[in-house]
Short mmCIF file of N, CA, C and O in Angstrom, two decimals:
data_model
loop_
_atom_site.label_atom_id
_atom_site.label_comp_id
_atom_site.label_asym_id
_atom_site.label_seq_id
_atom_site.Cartn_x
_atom_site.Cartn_y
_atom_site.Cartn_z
N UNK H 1 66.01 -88.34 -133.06
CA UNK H 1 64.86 -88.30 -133.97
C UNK H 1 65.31 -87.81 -135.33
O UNK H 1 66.07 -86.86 -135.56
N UNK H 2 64.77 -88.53 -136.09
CA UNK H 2 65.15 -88.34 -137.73
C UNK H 2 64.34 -86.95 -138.56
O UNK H 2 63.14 -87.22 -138.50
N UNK H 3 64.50 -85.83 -139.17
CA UNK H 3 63.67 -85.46 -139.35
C UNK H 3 64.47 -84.63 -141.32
O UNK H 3 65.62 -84.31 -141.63
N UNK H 4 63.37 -84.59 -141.99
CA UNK H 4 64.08 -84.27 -143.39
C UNK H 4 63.10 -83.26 -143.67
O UNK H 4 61.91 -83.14 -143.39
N UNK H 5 63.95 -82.56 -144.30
CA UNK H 5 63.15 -80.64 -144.48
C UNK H 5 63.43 -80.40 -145.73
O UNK H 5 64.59 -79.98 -145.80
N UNK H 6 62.63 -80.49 -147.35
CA UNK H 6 62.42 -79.99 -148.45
C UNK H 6 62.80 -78.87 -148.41
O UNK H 6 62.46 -78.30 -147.37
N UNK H 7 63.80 -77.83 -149.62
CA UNK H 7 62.99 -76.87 -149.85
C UNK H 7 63.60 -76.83 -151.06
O UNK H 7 64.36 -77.77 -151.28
N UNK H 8 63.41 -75.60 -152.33
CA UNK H 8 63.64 -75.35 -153.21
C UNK H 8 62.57 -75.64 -154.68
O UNK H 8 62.91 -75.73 -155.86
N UNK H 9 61.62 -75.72 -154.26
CA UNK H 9 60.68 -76.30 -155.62
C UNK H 9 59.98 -74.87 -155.19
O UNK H 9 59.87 -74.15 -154.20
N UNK H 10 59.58 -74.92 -156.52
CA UNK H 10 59.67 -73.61 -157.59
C UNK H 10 58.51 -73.47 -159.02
O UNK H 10 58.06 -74.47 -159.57
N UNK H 11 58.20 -72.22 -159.40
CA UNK H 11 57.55 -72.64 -160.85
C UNK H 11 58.55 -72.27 -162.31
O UNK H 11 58.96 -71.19 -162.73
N UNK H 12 58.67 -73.23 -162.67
CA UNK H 12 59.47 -72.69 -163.92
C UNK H 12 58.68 -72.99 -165.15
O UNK H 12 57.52 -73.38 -165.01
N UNK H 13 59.20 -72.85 -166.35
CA UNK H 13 59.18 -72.81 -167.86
C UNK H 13 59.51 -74.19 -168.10
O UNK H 13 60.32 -74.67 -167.30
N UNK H 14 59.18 -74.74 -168.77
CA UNK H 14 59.91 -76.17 -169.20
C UNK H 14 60.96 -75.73 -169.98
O UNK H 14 60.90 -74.68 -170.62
N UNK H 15 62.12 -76.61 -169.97
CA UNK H 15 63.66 -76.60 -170.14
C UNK H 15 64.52 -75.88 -169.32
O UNK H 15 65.74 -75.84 -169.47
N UNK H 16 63.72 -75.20 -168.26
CA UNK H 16 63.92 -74.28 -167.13
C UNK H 16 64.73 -75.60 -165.95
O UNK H 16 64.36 -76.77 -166.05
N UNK H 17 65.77 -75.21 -164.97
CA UNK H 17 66.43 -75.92 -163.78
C UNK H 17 65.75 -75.32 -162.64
O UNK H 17 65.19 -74.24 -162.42
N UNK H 18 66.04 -76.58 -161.87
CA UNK H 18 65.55 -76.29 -160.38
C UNK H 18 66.66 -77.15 -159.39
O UNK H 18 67.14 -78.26 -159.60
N UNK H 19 66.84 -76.41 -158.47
CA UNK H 19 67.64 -77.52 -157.38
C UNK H 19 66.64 -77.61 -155.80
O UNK H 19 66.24 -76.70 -155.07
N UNK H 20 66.48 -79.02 -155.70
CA UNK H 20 65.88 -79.12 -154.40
C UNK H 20 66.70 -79.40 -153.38
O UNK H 20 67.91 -79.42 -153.63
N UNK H 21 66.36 -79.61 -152.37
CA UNK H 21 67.58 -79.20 -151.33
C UNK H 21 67.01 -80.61 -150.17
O UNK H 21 65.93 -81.16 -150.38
N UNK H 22 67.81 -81.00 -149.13
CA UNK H 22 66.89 -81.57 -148.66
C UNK H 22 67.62 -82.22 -147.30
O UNK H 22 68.14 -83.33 -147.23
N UNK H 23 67.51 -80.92 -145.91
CA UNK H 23 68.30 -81.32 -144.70
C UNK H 23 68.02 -82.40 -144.26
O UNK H 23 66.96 -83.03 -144.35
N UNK H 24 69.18 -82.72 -143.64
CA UNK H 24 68.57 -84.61 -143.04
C UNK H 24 69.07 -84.26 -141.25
O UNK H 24 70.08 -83.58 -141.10
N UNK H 25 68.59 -84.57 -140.45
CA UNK H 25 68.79 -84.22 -139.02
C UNK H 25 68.53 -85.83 -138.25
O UNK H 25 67.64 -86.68 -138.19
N UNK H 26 69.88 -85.58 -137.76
CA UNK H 26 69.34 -86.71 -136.49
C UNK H 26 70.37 -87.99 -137.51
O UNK H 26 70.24 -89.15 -137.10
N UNK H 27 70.88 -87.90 -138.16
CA UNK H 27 71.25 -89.38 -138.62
C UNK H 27 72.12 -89.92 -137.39
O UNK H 27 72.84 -89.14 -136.77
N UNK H 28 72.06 -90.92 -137.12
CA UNK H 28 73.45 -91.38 -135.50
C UNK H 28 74.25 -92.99 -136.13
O UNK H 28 75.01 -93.80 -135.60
N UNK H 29 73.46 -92.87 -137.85
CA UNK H 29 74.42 -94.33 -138.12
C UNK H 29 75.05 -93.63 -139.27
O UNK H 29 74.69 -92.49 -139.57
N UNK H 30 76.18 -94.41 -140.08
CA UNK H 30 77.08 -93.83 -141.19
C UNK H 30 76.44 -94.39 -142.33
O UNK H 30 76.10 -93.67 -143.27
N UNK H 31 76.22 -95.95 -142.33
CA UNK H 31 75.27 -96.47 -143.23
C UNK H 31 74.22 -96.21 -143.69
O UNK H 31 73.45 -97.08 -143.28
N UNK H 32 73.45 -95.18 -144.62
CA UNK H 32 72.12 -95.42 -145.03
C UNK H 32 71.99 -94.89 -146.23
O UNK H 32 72.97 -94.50 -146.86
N UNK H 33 70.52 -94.78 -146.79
CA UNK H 33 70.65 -94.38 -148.14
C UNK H 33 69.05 -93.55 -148.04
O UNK H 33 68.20 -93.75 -147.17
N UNK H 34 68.98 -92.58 -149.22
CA UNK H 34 68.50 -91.37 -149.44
C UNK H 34 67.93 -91.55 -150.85
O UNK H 34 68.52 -92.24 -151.69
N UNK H 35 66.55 -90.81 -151.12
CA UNK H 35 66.17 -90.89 -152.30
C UNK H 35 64.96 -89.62 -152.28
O UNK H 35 64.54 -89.10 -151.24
N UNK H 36 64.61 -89.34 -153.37
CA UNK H 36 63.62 -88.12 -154.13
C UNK H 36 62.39 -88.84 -154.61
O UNK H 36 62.64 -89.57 -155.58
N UNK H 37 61.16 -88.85 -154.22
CA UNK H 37 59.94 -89.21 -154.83
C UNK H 37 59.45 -88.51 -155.07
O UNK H 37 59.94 -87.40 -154.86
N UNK H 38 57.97 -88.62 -155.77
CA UNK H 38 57.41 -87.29 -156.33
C UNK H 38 55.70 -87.80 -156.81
O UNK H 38 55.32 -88.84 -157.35
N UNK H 39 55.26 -87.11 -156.55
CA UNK H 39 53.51 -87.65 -156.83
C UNK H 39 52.75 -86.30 -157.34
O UNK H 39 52.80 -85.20 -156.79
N UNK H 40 52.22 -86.55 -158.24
CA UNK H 40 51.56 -85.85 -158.89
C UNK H 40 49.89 -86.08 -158.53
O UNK H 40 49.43 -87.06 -157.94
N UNK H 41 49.02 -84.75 -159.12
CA UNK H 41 47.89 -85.48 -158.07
C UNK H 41 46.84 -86.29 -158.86
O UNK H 41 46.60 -86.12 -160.05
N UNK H 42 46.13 -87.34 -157.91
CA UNK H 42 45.55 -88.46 -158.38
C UNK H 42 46.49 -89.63 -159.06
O UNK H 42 46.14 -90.70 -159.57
N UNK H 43 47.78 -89.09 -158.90
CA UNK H 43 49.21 -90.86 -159.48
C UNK H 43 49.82 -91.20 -158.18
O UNK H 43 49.85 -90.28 -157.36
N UNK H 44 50.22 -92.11 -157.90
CA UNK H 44 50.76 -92.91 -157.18
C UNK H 44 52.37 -91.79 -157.08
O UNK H 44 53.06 -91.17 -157.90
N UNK H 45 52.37 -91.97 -155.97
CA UNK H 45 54.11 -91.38 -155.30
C UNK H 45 55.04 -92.33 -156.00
O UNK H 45 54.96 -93.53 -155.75
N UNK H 46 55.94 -91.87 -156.89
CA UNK H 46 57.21 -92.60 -157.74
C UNK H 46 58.53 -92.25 -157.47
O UNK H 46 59.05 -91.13 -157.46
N UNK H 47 59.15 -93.64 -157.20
CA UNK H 47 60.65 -93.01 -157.08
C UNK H 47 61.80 -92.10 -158.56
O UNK H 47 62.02 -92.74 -159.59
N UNK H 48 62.15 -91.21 -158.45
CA UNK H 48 62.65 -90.55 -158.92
C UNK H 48 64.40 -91.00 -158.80
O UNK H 48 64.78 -91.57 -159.83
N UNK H 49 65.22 -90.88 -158.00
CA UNK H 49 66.24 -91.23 -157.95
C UNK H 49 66.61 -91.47 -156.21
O UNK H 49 65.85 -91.22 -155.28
N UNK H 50 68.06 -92.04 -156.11
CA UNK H 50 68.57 -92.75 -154.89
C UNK H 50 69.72 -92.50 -154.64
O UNK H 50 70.38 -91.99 -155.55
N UNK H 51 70.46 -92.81 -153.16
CA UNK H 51 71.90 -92.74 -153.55
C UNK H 51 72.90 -93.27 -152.12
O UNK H 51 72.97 -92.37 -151.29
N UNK H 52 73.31 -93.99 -151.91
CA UNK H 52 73.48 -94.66 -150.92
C UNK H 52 74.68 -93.75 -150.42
O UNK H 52 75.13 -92.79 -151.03
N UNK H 53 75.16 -94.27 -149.07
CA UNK H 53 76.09 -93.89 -147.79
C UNK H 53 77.46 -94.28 -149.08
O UNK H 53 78.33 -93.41 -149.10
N UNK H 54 77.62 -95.07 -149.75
CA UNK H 54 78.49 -95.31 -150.07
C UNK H 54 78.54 -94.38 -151.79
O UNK H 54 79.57 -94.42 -152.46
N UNK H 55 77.82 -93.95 -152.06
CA UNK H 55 77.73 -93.01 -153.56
C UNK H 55 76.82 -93.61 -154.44
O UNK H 55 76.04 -92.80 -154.93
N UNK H 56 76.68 -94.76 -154.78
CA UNK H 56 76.30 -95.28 -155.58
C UNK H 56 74.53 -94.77 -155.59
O UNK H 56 73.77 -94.49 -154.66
N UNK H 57 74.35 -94.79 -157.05
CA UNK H 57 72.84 -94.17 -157.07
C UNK H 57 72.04 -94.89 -158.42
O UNK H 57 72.44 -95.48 -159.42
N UNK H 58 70.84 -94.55 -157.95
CA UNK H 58 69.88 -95.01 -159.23
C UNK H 58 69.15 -94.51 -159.56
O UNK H 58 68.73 -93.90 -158.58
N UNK H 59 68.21 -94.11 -160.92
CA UNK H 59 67.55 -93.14 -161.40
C UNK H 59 66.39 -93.73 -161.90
O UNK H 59 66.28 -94.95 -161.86
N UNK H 60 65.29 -92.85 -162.49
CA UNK H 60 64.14 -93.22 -163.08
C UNK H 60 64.78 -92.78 -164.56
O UNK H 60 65.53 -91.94 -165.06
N UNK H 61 63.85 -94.06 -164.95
CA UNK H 61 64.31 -93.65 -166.58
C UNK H 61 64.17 -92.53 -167.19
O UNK H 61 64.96 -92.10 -168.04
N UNK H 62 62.77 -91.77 -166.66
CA UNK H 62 62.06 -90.73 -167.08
C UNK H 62 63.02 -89.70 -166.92
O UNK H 62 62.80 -88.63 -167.47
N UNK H 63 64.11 -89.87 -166.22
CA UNK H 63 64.64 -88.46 -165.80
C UNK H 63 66.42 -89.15 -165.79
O UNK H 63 67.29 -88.63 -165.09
N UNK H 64 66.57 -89.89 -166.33
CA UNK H 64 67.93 -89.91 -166.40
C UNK H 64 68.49 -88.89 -167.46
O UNK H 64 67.85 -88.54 -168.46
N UNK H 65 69.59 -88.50 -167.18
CA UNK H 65 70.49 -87.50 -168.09
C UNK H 65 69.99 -85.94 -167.72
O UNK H 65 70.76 -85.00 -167.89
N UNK H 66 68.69 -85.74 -167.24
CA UNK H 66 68.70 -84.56 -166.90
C UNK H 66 68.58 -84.38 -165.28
O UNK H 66 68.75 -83.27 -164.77
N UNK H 67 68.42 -85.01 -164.85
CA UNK H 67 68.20 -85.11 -162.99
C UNK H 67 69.90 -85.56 -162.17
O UNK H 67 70.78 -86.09 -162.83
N UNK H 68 70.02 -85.33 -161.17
CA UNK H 68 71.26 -85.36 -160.42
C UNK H 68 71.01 -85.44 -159.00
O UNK H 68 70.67 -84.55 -158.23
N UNK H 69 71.25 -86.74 -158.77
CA UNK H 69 71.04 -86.70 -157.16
C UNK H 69 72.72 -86.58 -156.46
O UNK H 69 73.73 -87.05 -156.96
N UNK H 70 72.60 -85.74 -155.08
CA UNK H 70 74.01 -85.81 -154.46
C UNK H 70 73.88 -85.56 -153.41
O UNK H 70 72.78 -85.72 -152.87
N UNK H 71 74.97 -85.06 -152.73
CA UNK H 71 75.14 -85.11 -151.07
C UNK H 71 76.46 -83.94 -150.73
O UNK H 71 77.53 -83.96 -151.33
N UNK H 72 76.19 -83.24 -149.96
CA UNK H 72 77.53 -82.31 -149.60
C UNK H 72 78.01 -83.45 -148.87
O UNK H 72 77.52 -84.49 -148.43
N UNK H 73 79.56 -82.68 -148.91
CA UNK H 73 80.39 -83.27 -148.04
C UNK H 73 80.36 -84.13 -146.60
O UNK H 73 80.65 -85.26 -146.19
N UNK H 74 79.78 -82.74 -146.04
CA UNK H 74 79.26 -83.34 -144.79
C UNK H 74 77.86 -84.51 -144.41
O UNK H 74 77.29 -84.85 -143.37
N UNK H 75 77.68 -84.94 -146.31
CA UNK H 75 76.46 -85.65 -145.54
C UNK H 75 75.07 -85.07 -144.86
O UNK H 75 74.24 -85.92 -144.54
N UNK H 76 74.82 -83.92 -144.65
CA UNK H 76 73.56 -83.30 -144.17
C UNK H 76 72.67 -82.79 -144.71
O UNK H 76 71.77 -82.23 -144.09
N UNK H 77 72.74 -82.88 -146.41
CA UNK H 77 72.53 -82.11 -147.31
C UNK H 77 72.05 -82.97 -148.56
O UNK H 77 73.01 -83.32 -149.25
N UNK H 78 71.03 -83.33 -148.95
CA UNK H 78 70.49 -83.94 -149.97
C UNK H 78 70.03 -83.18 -151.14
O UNK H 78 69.32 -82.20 -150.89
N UNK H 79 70.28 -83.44 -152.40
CA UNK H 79 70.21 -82.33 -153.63
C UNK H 79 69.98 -83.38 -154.77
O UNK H 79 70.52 -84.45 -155.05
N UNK H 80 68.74 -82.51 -155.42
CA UNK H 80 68.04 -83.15 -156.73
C UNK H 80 68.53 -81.82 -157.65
O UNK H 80 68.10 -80.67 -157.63
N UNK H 81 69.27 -82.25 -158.21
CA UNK H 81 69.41 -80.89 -159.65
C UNK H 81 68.27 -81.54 -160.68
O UNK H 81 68.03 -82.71 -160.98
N UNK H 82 67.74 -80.42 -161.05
CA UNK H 82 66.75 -80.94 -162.36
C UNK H 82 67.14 -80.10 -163.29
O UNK H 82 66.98 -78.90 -163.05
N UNK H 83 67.81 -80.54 -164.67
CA UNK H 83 67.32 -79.84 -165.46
C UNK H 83 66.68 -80.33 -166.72
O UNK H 83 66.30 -81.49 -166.79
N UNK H 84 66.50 -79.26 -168.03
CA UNK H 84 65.38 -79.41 -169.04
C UNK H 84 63.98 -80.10 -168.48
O UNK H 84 63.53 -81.14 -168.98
N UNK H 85 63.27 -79.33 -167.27
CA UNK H 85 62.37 -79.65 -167.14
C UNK H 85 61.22 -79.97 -167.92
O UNK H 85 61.10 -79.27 -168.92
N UNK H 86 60.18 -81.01 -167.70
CA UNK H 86 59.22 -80.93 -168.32
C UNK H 86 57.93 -80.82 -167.70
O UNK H 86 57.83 -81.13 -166.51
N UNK H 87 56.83 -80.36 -168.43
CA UNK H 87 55.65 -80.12 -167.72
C UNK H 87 55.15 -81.49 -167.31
O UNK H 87 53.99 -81.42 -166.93
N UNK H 88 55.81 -83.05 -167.25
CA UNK H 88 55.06 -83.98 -166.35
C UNK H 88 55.92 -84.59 -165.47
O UNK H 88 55.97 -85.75 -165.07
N UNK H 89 56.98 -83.02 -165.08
CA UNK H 89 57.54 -83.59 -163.60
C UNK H 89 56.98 -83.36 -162.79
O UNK H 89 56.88 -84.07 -161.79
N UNK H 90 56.30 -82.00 -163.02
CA UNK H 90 55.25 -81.30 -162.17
C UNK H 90 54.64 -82.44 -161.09
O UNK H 90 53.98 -83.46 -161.30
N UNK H 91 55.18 -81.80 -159.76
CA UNK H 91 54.72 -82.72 -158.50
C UNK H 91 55.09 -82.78 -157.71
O UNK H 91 56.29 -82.67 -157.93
N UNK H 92 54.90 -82.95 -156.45
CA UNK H 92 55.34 -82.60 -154.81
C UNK H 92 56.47 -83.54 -155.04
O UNK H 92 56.44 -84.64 -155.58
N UNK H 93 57.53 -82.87 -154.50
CA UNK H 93 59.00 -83.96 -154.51
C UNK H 93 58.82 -83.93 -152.87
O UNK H 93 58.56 -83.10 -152.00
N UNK H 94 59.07 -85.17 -152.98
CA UNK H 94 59.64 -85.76 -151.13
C UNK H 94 60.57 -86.21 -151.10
O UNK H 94 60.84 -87.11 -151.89
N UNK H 95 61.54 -85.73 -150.07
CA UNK H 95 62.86 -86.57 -149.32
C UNK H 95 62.23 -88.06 -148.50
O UNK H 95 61.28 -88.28 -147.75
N UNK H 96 63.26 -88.86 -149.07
CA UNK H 96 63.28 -90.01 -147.59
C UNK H 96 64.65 -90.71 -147.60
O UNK H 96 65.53 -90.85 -148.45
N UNK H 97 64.40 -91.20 -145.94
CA UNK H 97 65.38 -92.11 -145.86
C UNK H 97 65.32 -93.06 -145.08
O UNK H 97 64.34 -93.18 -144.36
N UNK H 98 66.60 -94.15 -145.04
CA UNK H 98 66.23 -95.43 -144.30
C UNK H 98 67.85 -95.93 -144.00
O UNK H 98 68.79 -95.51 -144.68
N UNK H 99 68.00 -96.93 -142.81
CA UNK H 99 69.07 -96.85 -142.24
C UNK H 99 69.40 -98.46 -143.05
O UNK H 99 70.27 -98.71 -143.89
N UNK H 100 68.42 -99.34 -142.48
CA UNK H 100 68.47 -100.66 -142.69
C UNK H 100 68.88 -100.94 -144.58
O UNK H 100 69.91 -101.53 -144.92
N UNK H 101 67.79 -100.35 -145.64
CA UNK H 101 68.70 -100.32 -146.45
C UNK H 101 68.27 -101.48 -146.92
O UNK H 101 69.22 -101.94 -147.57
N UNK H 102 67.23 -102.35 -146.98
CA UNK H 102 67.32 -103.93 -147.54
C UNK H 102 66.25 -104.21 -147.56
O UNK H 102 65.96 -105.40 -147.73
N UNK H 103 65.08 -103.11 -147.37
CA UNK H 103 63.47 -103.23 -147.59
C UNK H 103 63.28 -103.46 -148.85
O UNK H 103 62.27 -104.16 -148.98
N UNK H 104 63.78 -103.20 -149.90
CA UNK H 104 63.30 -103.55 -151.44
C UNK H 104 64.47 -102.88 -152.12
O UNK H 104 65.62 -102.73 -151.72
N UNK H 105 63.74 -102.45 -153.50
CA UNK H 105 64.17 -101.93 -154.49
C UNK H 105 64.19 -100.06 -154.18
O UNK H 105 63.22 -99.43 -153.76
N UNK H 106 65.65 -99.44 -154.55
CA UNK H 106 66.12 -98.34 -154.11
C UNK H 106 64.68 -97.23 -154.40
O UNK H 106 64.44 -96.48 -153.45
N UNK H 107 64.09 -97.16 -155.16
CA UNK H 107 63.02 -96.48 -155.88
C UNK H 107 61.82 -97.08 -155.28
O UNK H 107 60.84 -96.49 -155.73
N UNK H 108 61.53 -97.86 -154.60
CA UNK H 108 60.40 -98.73 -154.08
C UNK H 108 60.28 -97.16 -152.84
O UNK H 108 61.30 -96.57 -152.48
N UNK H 109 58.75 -96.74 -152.34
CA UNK H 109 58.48 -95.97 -151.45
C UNK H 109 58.38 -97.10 -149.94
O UNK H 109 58.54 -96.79 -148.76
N UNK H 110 58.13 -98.10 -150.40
CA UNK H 110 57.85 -99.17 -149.26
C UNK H 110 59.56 -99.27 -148.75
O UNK H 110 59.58 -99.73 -147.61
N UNK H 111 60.52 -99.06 -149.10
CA UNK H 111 62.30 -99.05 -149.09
C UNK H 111 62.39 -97.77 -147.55
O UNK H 111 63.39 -97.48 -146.90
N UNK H 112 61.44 -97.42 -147.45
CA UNK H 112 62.14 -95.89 -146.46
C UNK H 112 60.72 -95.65 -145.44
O UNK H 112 59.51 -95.56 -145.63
N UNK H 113 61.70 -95.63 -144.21
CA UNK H 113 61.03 -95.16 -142.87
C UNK H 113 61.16 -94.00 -142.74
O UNK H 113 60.60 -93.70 -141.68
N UNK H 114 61.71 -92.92 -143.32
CA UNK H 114 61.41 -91.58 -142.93
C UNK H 114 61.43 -90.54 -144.46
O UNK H 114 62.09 -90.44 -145.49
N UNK H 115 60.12 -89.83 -143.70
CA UNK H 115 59.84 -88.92 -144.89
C UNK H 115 59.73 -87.46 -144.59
O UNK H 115 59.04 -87.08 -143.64
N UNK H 116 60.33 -86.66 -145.32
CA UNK H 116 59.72 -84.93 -145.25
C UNK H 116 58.34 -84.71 -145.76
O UNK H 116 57.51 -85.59 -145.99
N UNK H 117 58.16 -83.12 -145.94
CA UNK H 117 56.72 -83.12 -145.47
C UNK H 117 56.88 -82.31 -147.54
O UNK H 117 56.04 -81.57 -148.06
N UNK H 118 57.63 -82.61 -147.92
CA UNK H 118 57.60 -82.15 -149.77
C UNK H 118 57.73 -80.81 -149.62
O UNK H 118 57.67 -80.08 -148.62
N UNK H 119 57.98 -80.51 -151.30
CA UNK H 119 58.39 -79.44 -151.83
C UNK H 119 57.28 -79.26 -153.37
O UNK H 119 57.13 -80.09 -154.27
N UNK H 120 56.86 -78.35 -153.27
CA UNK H 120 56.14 -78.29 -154.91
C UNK H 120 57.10 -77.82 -156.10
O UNK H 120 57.82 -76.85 -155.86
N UNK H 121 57.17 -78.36 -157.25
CA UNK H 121 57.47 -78.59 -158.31
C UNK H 121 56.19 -78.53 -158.89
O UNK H 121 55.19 -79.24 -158.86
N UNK H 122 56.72 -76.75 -159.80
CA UNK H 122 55.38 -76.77 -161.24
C UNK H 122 55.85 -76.54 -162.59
O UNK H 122 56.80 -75.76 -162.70
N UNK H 123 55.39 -77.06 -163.59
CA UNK H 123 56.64 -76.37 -164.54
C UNK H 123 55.54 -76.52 -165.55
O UNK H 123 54.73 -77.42 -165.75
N UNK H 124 55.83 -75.08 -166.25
CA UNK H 124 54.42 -74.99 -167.17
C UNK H 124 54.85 -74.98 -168.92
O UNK H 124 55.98 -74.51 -169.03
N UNK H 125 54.46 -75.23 -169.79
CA UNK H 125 54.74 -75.78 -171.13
C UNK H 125 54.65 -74.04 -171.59
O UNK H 125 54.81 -73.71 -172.76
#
């Protein structure tokens, strides 16, 4: 059983960093890929960034140059660095992931069969 556990969201200052964290349990294939969404309330859940079994990753425009998606070594370990926050990142970040890998577009929420249960992200002006 697949299961992904948020933690690290936080309230900061804008231009303030945050690192989210994000265990992944149960993977039994080598192939898959991992990504950070985030919904703010009353907006639609948006992909934020991605990053496949093999490294390769993709970002939201909104947050390129200050956001960082990665992976420890071992693979068990999913990490959003944020920094120069702004007050309209503010929003539940969710882990997901998916094995298959070929449902859509890396940032698409319809792309991933498994989700954590989020992390809050507040960041005040």
């Amino acid at each position: 059983q697949v299961l992904l556990v948020e933690s690290g969201g936080g309230s900061v200052q804008a231009g303030g960093s945050l690192r989210l964290s994000c265990g992944a349990y149960g993977f039994t294939y080598n192939t898959y890929c991992m990504a950070w969404f985030r919904q703010a309330p009353g907006k639609v859940r948006e992909g934020v960034a991605s990053i496949d079994s093999d490294g390769s990753t993709t970002y939201r425009d909104s947050v390129k140059g200050r956001f960082t998606i990665s992976q420890d070594n071992a693979k068990t370990t999913l990490y959003l660095q944020m920094n120069d926050l702004k007050p309209e990142d503010t929003a539940m970040y969710y882990c997901a992931a998916d094995f298959a890998c070929d449902r859509g577009p890396r940032l698409w929420n319809g792309a991933y069969s498994y989700w954590g249960q989020g992390t809050q992200v507040t960041v005040s002006s």
